[in-house]
Short mmCIF file of C-alpha atoms in Angstrom, two decimals:
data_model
loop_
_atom_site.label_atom_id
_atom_site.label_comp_id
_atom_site.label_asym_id
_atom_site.label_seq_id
_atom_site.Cartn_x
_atom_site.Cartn_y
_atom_site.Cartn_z
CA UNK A 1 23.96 -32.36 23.96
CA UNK A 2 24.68 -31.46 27.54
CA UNK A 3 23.12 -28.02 27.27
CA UNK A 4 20.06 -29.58 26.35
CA UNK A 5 17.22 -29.71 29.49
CA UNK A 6 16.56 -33.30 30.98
CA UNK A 7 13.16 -33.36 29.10
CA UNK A 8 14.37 -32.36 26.42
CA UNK A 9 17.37 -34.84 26.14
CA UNK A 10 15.15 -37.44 26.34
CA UNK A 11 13.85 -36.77 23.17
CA UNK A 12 16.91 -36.51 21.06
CA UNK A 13 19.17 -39.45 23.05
CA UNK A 14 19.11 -41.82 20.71
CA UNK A 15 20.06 -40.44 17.90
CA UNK A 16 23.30 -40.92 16.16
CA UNK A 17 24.62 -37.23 14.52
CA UNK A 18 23.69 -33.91 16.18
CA UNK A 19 22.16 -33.01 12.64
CA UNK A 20 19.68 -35.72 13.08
CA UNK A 21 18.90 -34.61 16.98
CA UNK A 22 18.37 -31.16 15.42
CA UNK A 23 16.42 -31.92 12.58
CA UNK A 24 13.85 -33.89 15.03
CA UNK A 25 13.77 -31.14 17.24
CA UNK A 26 13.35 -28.17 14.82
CA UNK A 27 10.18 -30.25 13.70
CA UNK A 28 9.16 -30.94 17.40
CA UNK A 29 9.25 -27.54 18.07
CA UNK A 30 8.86 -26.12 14.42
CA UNK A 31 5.67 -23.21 14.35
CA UNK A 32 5.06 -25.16 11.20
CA UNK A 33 4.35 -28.05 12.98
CA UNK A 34 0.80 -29.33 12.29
CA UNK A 35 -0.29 -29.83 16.25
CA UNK A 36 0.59 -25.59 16.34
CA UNK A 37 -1.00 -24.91 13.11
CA UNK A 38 -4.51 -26.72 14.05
CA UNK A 39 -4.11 -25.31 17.84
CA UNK A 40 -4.19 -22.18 15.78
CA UNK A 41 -7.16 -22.96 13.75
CA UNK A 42 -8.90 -24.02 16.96
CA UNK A 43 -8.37 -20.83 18.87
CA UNK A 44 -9.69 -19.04 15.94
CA UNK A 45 -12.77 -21.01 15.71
CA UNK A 46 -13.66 -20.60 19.90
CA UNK A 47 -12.50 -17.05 19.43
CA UNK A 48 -14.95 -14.73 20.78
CA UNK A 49 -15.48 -11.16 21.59
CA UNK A 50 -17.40 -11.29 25.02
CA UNK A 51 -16.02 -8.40 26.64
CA UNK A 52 -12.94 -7.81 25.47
CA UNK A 53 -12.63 -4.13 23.41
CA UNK A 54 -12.51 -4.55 19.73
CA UNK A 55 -9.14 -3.40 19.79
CA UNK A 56 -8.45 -6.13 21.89
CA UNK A 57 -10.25 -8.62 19.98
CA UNK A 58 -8.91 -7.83 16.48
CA UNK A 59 -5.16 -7.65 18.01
CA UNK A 60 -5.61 -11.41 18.93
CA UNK A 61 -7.47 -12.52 15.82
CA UNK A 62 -4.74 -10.63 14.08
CA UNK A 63 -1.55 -12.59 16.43
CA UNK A 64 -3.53 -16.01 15.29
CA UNK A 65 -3.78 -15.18 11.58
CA UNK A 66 0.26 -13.72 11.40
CA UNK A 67 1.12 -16.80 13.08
CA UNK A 68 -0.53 -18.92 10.69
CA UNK A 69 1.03 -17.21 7.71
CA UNK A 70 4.81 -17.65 9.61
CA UNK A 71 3.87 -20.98 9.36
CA UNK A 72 3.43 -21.23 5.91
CA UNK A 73 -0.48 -21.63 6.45
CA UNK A 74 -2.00 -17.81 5.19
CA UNK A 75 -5.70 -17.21 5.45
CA UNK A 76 -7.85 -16.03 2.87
CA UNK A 77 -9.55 -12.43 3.29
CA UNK A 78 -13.01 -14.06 3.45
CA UNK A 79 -11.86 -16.52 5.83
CA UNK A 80 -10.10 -14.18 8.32
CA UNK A 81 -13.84 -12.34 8.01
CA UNK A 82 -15.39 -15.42 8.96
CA UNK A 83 -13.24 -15.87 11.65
CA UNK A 84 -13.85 -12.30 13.51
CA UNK A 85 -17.56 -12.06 12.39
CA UNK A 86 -18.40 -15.50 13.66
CA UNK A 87 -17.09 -14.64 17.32
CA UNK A 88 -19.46 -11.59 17.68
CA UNK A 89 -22.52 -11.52 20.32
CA UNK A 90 -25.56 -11.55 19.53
CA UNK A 91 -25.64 -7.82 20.09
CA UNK A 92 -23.57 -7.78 16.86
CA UNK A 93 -26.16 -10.09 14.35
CA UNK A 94 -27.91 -7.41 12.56
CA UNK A 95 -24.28 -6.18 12.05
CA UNK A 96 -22.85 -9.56 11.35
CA UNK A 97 -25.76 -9.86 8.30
CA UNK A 98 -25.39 -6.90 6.99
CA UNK A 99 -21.56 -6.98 6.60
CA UNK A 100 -22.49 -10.94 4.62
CA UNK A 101 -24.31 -8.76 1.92
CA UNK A 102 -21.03 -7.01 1.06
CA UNK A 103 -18.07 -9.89 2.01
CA UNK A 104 -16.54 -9.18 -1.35
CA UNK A 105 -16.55 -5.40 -1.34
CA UNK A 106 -15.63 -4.76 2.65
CA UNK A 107 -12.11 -4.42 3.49
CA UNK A 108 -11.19 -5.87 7.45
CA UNK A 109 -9.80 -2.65 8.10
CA UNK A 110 -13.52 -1.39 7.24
CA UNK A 111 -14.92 -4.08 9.75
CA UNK A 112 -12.79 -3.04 12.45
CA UNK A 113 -13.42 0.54 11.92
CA UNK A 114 -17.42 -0.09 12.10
CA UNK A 115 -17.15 -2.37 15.44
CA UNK A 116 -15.28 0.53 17.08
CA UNK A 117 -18.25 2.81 16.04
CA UNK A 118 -20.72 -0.08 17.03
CA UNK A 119 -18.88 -0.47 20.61
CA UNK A 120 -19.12 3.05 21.15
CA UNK A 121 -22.82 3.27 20.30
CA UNK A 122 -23.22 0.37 22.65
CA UNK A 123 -21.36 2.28 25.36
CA UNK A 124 -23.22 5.40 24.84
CA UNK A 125 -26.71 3.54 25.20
CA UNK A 126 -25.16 1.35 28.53
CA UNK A 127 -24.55 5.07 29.69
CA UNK A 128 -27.62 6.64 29.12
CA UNK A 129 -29.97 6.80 32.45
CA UNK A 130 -33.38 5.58 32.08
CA UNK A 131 -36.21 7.73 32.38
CA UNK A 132 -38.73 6.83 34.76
CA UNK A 133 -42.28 8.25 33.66
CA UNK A 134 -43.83 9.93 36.53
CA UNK A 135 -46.51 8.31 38.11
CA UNK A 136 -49.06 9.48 40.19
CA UNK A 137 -50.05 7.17 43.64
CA UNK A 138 -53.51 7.76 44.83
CA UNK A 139 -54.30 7.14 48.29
#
């Protein structure tokens, strides 16, 4: 018990074996724990691309939904779909419904492979210069 932090201590001081202290501390600390799992769930649900690259995006959805499963809490296909369609833009909807048509039939490696062709149509369009149409001012 000495090694242990002053915080830390506190927690465990009043118990009587050092099986007991470490018991309540492996479920303190525990990534089964249910205040991780449904911090987990939360971050999923606020999740959202903004303007992060998809890469980006589906490497964090991806960290949430391995940590879940380490924890004894595995997500369904449909619902780890849910989860990265339902923090998409609105630039994304026509994208979002189309991919709802097919839920059953699309793989997430599929999804992630069309957002990186979506986000680099999107770039290609930001990138384009506007034409202006020639005008003629009359004096």
């Amino acid at each position: 018990m000495t090694s242990l932090s002053e915080p830390i201590l506190a927690q465990v001081v009043n118990y009587t074996t050092s099986k007991v202290a470490w018991n309540a501390l492996d479920d303190t600390f525990s990534s089964r724990s249910y205040a991780h799992i449904l911090q987990i769930h939360t971050q999923l649900t606020t999740e959202t691309k903004d303007n992060k690259s998809t890469i980006d995006y589906f490497h964090f959805i991806k960290k949430l939904v391995d940590e879940l499963a380490v924890a004894g809490q595995p997500l369904s296909h449909d619902d780890i779909i849910t989860y990265v369609l339902a923090g998409l833009s609105h630039e994304y909807d026509s994208f979002v419904a189309s991919i709802s048509v097919c839920i059953d039939n699309i793989t997430l490696e599929e999804i992630y492979s069309f957002l990186l062709s979506s986000e680099a149509r999107f770039s290609r369009h930001q990138l384009t210069p506007t034409v202006q149409q020639p005008s003629a001012n009359i004096a």
